[in-house]
C-alpha cells in the first residue's frame, strides 16, 4: 500500500522567485521526512519563519565556503589510564556577519541537503592540517587530533586520495590524525573498508562516532578497523539518570572485542570516576573542558 505525505503552502507565503518556491518545497519535504509516513504539513506563520531562517543559514553557508571562514574549536579528550589529555576533537563553528555564531546543529543538516558538505568537510580537514603544521602537537601534550567525517562525504569515491593529498601538502603525518566516522556512514561497508585500509596503511586511526544514535549493526562494525568506540552522550546520560543499565554491558562487550572505549557527555566528577571504573579508556565532556578556540 502506498502512503502519501502532503504539504500545503498558502498563497500569502512570500514568493520572490521560482527558486524561493522550489527551496520552500524542498524544505517542506525534509520536514515531512522527519515526521514519518503520512505526514501532513501546513506552511503556517511559524513554519514560514522557520523556512526563512533555513534560507538565511543556507546563505551563511555560502558566505562561509566562499570566504573559507569556518572556525575550528577543539575539545580535549582525557585518557583515564594516563591521567592526562591525549587528544582533542576538532569541531566546526560559523561566525556569520548576519546570523552571528552558529553551532554545527544549526548548519550541518543544511550543508548535507545542499551538497555543500563536501566543501565544508574538506575545508575543516585542510584547516586542521594547517593547525598541525603551525603547532607541534607533542609540545601541546597531544598525540593526535580527531576529525569528523560526514556520512555524505564518506561515500565519495575519492575520499582516501583527497585526505592523503591534503595531508601531504601540509607535511602532516597521518599518524597524527584520527578520523571519526558515524554509524550511518558505514552503510556501504565495502566502500568504507577500502578507504580505511588505504588510509590505515599510511598510519591514520579511526573511531566510530556517536555509537547508540543509529541502528547499530555489530557485524558491520566488526568488519571495519575501528580502534575506538565513542559512546554517544545520550546513552551515558540515560544511564546516570537511572533510565537504563545498558552502558555497563556496552562498555564490557566492546572491551571484550579489543576496542578502546570513549564516553561522551561527561559533566561531573561522579560520572568521570564511575565511567573510569566501568572500563572506559577515554572521556570527553564539559567536566573536563568545553570546546575551545585555537588560541
Short mmCIF file of C-alpha atoms in Angstrom, two decimals:
data_model
loop_
_atom_site.label_atom_id
_atom_site.label_comp_id
_atom_site.label_asym_id
_atom_site.label_seq_id
_atom_site.Cartn_x
_atom_site.Cartn_y
_atom_site.Cartn_z
CA UNK A 1 0.00 0.00 0.00
CA UNK A 2 1.35 3.39 -0.94
CA UNK A 3 1.39 6.10 1.70
CA UNK A 4 1.14 9.80 0.92
CA UNK A 5 2.50 12.86 2.66
CA UNK A 6 1.07 16.29 1.87
CA UNK A 7 2.22 19.85 2.33
CA UNK A 8 0.11 22.96 1.87
CA UNK A 9 1.74 26.28 1.05
CA UNK A 10 -0.74 29.17 1.45
CA UNK A 11 -0.98 31.84 -1.23
CA UNK A 12 0.26 34.60 1.12
CA UNK A 13 3.65 32.91 1.60
CA UNK A 14 6.44 35.25 0.33
CA UNK A 15 7.47 34.20 -3.18
CA UNK A 16 10.25 36.38 -4.53
CA UNK A 17 11.31 33.95 -7.22
CA UNK A 18 10.83 30.45 -8.62
CA UNK A 19 13.97 29.40 -6.74
CA UNK A 20 12.40 30.54 -3.47
CA UNK A 21 9.30 28.41 -4.12
CA UNK A 22 11.40 25.35 -5.04
CA UNK A 23 13.55 25.86 -1.95
CA UNK A 24 10.38 26.05 0.17
CA UNK A 25 9.09 22.80 -1.32
CA UNK A 26 12.42 21.07 -0.65
CA UNK A 27 12.38 22.35 2.91
CA UNK A 28 8.87 21.01 3.47
CA UNK A 29 9.84 17.63 2.04
CA UNK A 30 12.70 17.48 4.53
CA UNK A 31 10.37 18.37 7.40
CA UNK A 32 7.88 15.70 6.30
CA UNK A 33 10.61 13.06 6.25
CA UNK A 34 11.37 13.86 9.88
CA UNK A 35 7.73 13.27 10.82
CA UNK A 36 7.48 9.93 9.08
CA UNK A 37 4.96 8.45 6.72
CA UNK A 38 1.57 10.05 6.06
CA UNK A 39 2.78 13.39 7.41
CA UNK A 40 0.64 16.46 6.76
CA UNK A 41 2.24 19.88 6.96
CA UNK A 42 0.74 23.32 6.62
CA UNK A 43 3.11 26.18 5.99
CA UNK A 44 1.72 28.44 8.71
CA UNK A 45 3.40 31.57 10.09
CA UNK A 46 5.66 29.54 12.40
CA UNK A 47 6.70 27.23 9.57
CA UNK A 48 7.36 30.16 7.24
CA UNK A 49 9.54 31.77 9.90
CA UNK A 50 11.46 28.51 10.27
CA UNK A 51 11.78 28.33 6.50
CA UNK A 52 13.16 31.85 6.26
CA UNK A 53 15.68 31.05 8.98
CA UNK A 54 16.66 27.98 6.98
CA UNK A 55 17.23 30.09 3.85
CA UNK A 56 19.35 32.51 5.90
CA UNK A 57 21.51 29.62 7.14
CA UNK A 58 21.97 28.46 3.53
CA UNK A 59 23.21 31.94 2.63
CA UNK A 60 25.54 31.95 5.65
CA UNK A 61 26.97 28.64 4.47
CA UNK A 62 27.58 30.07 1.02
CA UNK A 63 29.46 33.02 2.53
CA UNK A 64 31.48 30.73 4.80
CA UNK A 65 32.56 28.49 1.94
CA UNK A 66 33.25 31.45 -0.36
CA UNK A 67 35.44 33.14 2.25
CA UNK A 68 36.88 29.91 3.71
CA UNK A 69 35.91 31.32 7.09
CA UNK A 70 34.89 28.20 9.02
CA UNK A 71 36.17 28.34 12.60
CA UNK A 72 37.74 25.37 14.33
CA UNK A 73 37.27 24.64 18.02
CA UNK A 74 38.97 21.83 19.92
CA UNK A 75 37.51 19.74 22.75
CA UNK A 76 40.17 17.94 24.81
CA UNK A 77 39.88 14.17 25.35
CA UNK A 78 41.07 12.70 28.65
CA UNK A 79 42.90 9.38 28.97
CA UNK A 80 41.80 7.50 32.10
CA UNK A 81 44.97 5.40 32.23
CA UNK A 82 47.46 8.19 31.53
CA UNK A 83 45.59 10.78 33.62
CA UNK A 84 46.09 13.49 31.00
CA UNK A 85 44.62 14.92 27.82
CA UNK A 86 45.97 12.86 24.94
CA UNK A 87 43.93 14.19 22.03
CA UNK A 88 41.23 16.65 21.03
CA UNK A 89 38.20 16.54 18.76
CA UNK A 90 38.03 19.18 16.04
CA UNK A 91 34.62 20.90 15.90
CA UNK A 92 33.37 23.48 13.41
CA UNK A 93 31.69 26.81 14.09
CA UNK A 94 30.43 29.66 11.90
CA UNK A 95 30.56 33.33 12.92
CA UNK A 96 28.36 34.93 10.27
CA UNK A 97 28.06 38.66 9.61
CA UNK A 98 24.25 38.44 9.66
CA UNK A 99 23.33 35.45 11.83
CA UNK A 100 26.17 35.59 14.32
CA UNK A 101 27.62 32.48 15.97
CA UNK A 102 26.31 29.15 14.61
CA UNK A 103 26.86 25.69 16.06
CA UNK A 104 27.05 22.52 13.91
CA UNK A 105 23.43 21.67 14.79
CA UNK A 106 22.46 24.94 13.10
CA UNK A 107 24.11 24.28 9.73
CA UNK A 108 25.30 20.68 9.16
CA UNK A 109 21.87 19.44 8.04
CA UNK A 110 21.65 22.35 5.59
CA UNK A 111 25.12 21.55 4.26
CA UNK A 112 24.20 17.90 3.73
CA UNK A 113 20.93 18.79 2.00
CA UNK A 114 22.54 21.34 -0.33
CA UNK A 115 25.63 19.27 -1.11
CA UNK A 116 27.99 21.89 0.32
CA UNK A 117 29.03 19.38 2.99
CA UNK A 118 31.75 18.15 0.63
CA UNK A 119 33.45 21.54 0.55
CA UNK A 120 32.78 22.10 4.24
CA UNK A 121 34.32 18.78 5.31
CA UNK A 122 37.32 19.38 3.07
CA UNK A 123 37.75 22.89 4.49
CA UNK A 124 37.67 21.60 8.09
CA UNK A 125 40.18 18.86 7.29
CA UNK A 126 42.52 21.27 5.48
CA UNK A 127 42.36 23.83 8.31
CA UNK A 128 43.14 21.01 10.76
CA UNK A 129 46.23 20.15 8.73
CA UNK A 130 47.18 23.83 8.72
CA UNK A 131 46.83 23.98 12.51
CA UNK A 132 49.09 20.94 12.88
CA UNK A 133 51.63 22.47 10.52
CA UNK A 134 51.79 25.62 12.68
CA UNK A 135 51.71 23.89 16.08
CA UNK A 136 53.68 20.89 17.34
CA UNK A 137 51.08 18.53 18.84
CA UNK A 138 53.70 16.94 21.08
CA UNK A 139 54.51 20.33 22.59
CA UNK A 140 50.79 20.81 23.23
CA UNK A 141 50.78 17.45 25.01
CA UNK A 142 48.58 15.80 22.39
CA UNK A 143 49.18 12.58 20.48
CA UNK A 144 46.66 13.23 17.70
CA UNK A 145 43.57 15.19 16.62
CA UNK A 146 40.17 13.66 15.86
CA UNK A 147 38.37 14.96 12.76
CA UNK A 148 34.73 14.20 11.95
CA UNK A 149 33.68 12.75 8.62
CA UNK A 150 30.11 13.40 7.49
CA UNK A 151 28.09 10.39 6.26
CA UNK A 152 27.66 12.07 2.86
CA UNK A 153 31.37 12.72 2.37
CA UNK A 154 32.28 9.17 3.37
CA UNK A 155 30.59 7.84 0.23
CA UNK A 156 32.85 9.95 -2.01
CA UNK A 157 34.95 7.60 -4.16
CA UNK A 158 37.98 9.88 -3.98
CA UNK A 159 37.88 10.33 -0.21
CA UNK A 160 41.09 8.50 0.71
CA UNK A 161 43.12 10.08 -2.10
CA UNK A 162 41.89 13.55 -1.13
CA UNK A 163 42.76 13.13 2.56
CA UNK A 164 46.22 11.77 1.73
CA UNK A 165 46.87 14.58 -0.76
CA UNK A 166 45.89 17.38 1.63
CA UNK A 167 47.95 15.94 4.50
CA UNK A 168 50.90 15.68 2.13
CA UNK A 169 50.54 19.31 1.04
CA UNK A 170 50.91 20.43 4.66
CA UNK A 171 53.61 17.90 5.52
CA UNK A 172 51.36 16.17 8.05
CA UNK A 173 51.79 12.54 9.06
CA UNK A 174 48.51 10.63 9.05
CA UNK A 175 49.69 9.05 12.32
CA UNK A 176 48.63 12.35 13.94
CA UNK A 177 45.04 12.11 12.68
CA UNK A 178 42.09 10.06 13.85
CA UNK A 179 39.06 10.00 11.58
CA UNK A 180 35.68 9.91 13.37
CA UNK A 181 33.06 8.04 11.35
CA UNK A 182 29.39 7.84 12.35
CA UNK A 183 27.30 4.66 12.23
CA UNK A 184 25.25 5.99 9.33
CA UNK A 185 28.45 6.46 7.31
CA UNK A 186 29.25 2.74 7.30
CA UNK A 187 26.15 1.66 5.36
CA UNK A 188 28.40 0.89 2.37
CA UNK A 189 30.84 -1.32 4.26
CA UNK A 190 32.90 -2.29 1.21
CA UNK A 191 33.50 1.33 0.15
CA UNK A 192 34.35 2.44 3.67
CA UNK A 193 36.64 -0.54 4.26
CA UNK A 194 38.56 0.32 1.11
CA UNK A 195 39.08 3.92 2.28
CA UNK A 196 40.08 2.83 5.78
CA UNK A 197 42.57 0.24 4.53
CA UNK A 198 44.26 2.78 2.23
CA UNK A 199 44.46 5.44 4.94
CA UNK A 200 45.33 2.93 7.65
CA UNK A 201 48.40 1.80 5.72
CA UNK A 202 49.58 5.42 5.92
CA UNK A 203 49.10 5.45 9.69
CA UNK A 204 45.66 7.05 10.15
CA UNK A 205 43.50 5.84 13.07
CA UNK A 206 39.70 5.50 13.22
CA UNK A 207 36.92 5.98 15.76
CA UNK A 208 33.26 5.03 15.47
CA UNK A 209 31.46 8.21 16.49
CA UNK A 210 28.15 8.63 18.34
CA UNK A 211 27.58 4.93 18.98
CA UNK A 212 23.97 4.36 20.00
CA UNK A 213 22.31 7.09 17.94
CA UNK A 214 21.64 4.93 14.88
CA UNK A 215 20.65 1.36 14.10
CA UNK A 216 23.81 -0.26 15.40
CA UNK A 217 24.96 -3.21 13.32
CA UNK A 218 27.69 -5.04 15.21
CA UNK A 219 28.50 -7.25 12.21
CA UNK A 220 29.35 -4.19 10.10
CA UNK A 221 31.27 -2.54 12.94
CA UNK A 222 33.40 -5.66 13.45
CA UNK A 223 34.33 -5.72 9.75
CA UNK A 224 35.90 -2.26 9.89
CA UNK A 225 39.26 -1.40 11.52
CA UNK A 226 37.99 0.89 14.26
CA UNK A 227 40.23 1.32 17.28
CA UNK A 228 37.97 3.48 19.46
CA UNK A 229 34.21 3.34 20.00
CA UNK A 230 32.73 6.69 21.10
CA UNK A 231 29.55 6.11 23.10
CA UNK A 232 27.07 8.92 22.49
CA UNK A 233 26.23 11.21 25.38
CA UNK A 234 22.54 10.25 25.17
CA UNK A 235 23.43 6.69 26.28
CA UNK A 236 25.76 7.98 29.00
CA UNK A 237 23.20 10.48 30.36
CA UNK A 238 20.41 7.93 30.23
CA UNK A 239 22.45 5.58 32.43
CA UNK A 240 23.29 8.25 35.01
CA UNK A 241 19.66 9.39 35.04
CA UNK A 242 18.65 5.86 36.02
CA UNK A 243 16.79 5.21 32.78
CA UNK A 244 18.81 2.16 31.61
CA UNK A 245 21.56 -0.26 32.61
CA UNK A 246 22.86 -0.88 29.09
CA UNK A 247 26.00 1.19 29.46
CA UNK A 248 27.99 -1.32 31.54
CA UNK A 249 27.27 -4.11 29.06
CA UNK A 250 28.09 -1.91 26.07
CA UNK A 251 31.48 -1.00 27.53
CA UNK A 252 32.20 -4.59 28.58
CA UNK A 253 31.27 -6.06 25.19
CA UNK A 254 33.41 -3.64 23.21
CA UNK A 255 36.36 -4.14 25.55
CA UNK A 256 35.99 -7.91 25.16
CA UNK A 257 36.35 -7.45 21.39
CA UNK A 258 39.56 -5.47 21.81
CA UNK A 259 38.19 -1.96 21.19
CA UNK A 260 39.05 1.05 23.31
CA UNK A 261 36.01 2.93 24.58
CA UNK A 262 35.37 6.68 24.92
CA UNK A 263 32.39 8.08 26.82
CA UNK A 264 30.97 11.40 25.59
CA UNK A 265 28.99 13.92 27.61
CA UNK A 266 30.93 13.62 30.90
CA UNK A 267 29.73 16.52 33.04
CA UNK A 268 30.52 15.72 36.67
CA UNK A 269 33.32 14.24 38.76
CA UNK A 270 31.00 11.40 39.77
CA UNK A 271 30.41 10.49 36.12
CA UNK A 272 34.13 10.67 35.33
CA UNK A 273 35.09 8.37 38.20
CA UNK A 274 32.36 5.80 37.61
CA UNK A 275 32.99 5.62 33.85
CA UNK A 276 36.67 5.02 34.56
CA UNK A 277 35.76 2.20 36.98
CA UNK A 278 33.47 0.73 34.32
CA UNK A 279 36.44 0.41 31.98
CA UNK A 280 36.31 3.49 29.74
CA UNK A 281 39.68 4.32 28.23
CA UNK A 282 38.83 7.93 27.36
CA UNK A 283 36.34 10.56 28.49
CA UNK A 284 35.12 13.76 26.88
CA UNK A 285 32.75 16.43 28.09
CA UNK A 286 32.17 19.73 29.86
CA UNK A 287 33.55 18.36 33.16
CA UNK A 288 36.98 18.45 31.55
CA UNK A 289 36.56 21.27 29.06
CA UNK A 290 34.17 22.89 26.66
CA UNK A 291 35.36 23.17 23.04
CA UNK A 292 37.97 25.92 22.92
CA UNK A 293 39.31 28.15 20.11
CA UNK A 294 42.80 27.79 18.70
CA UNK A 295 44.41 30.44 20.88
#
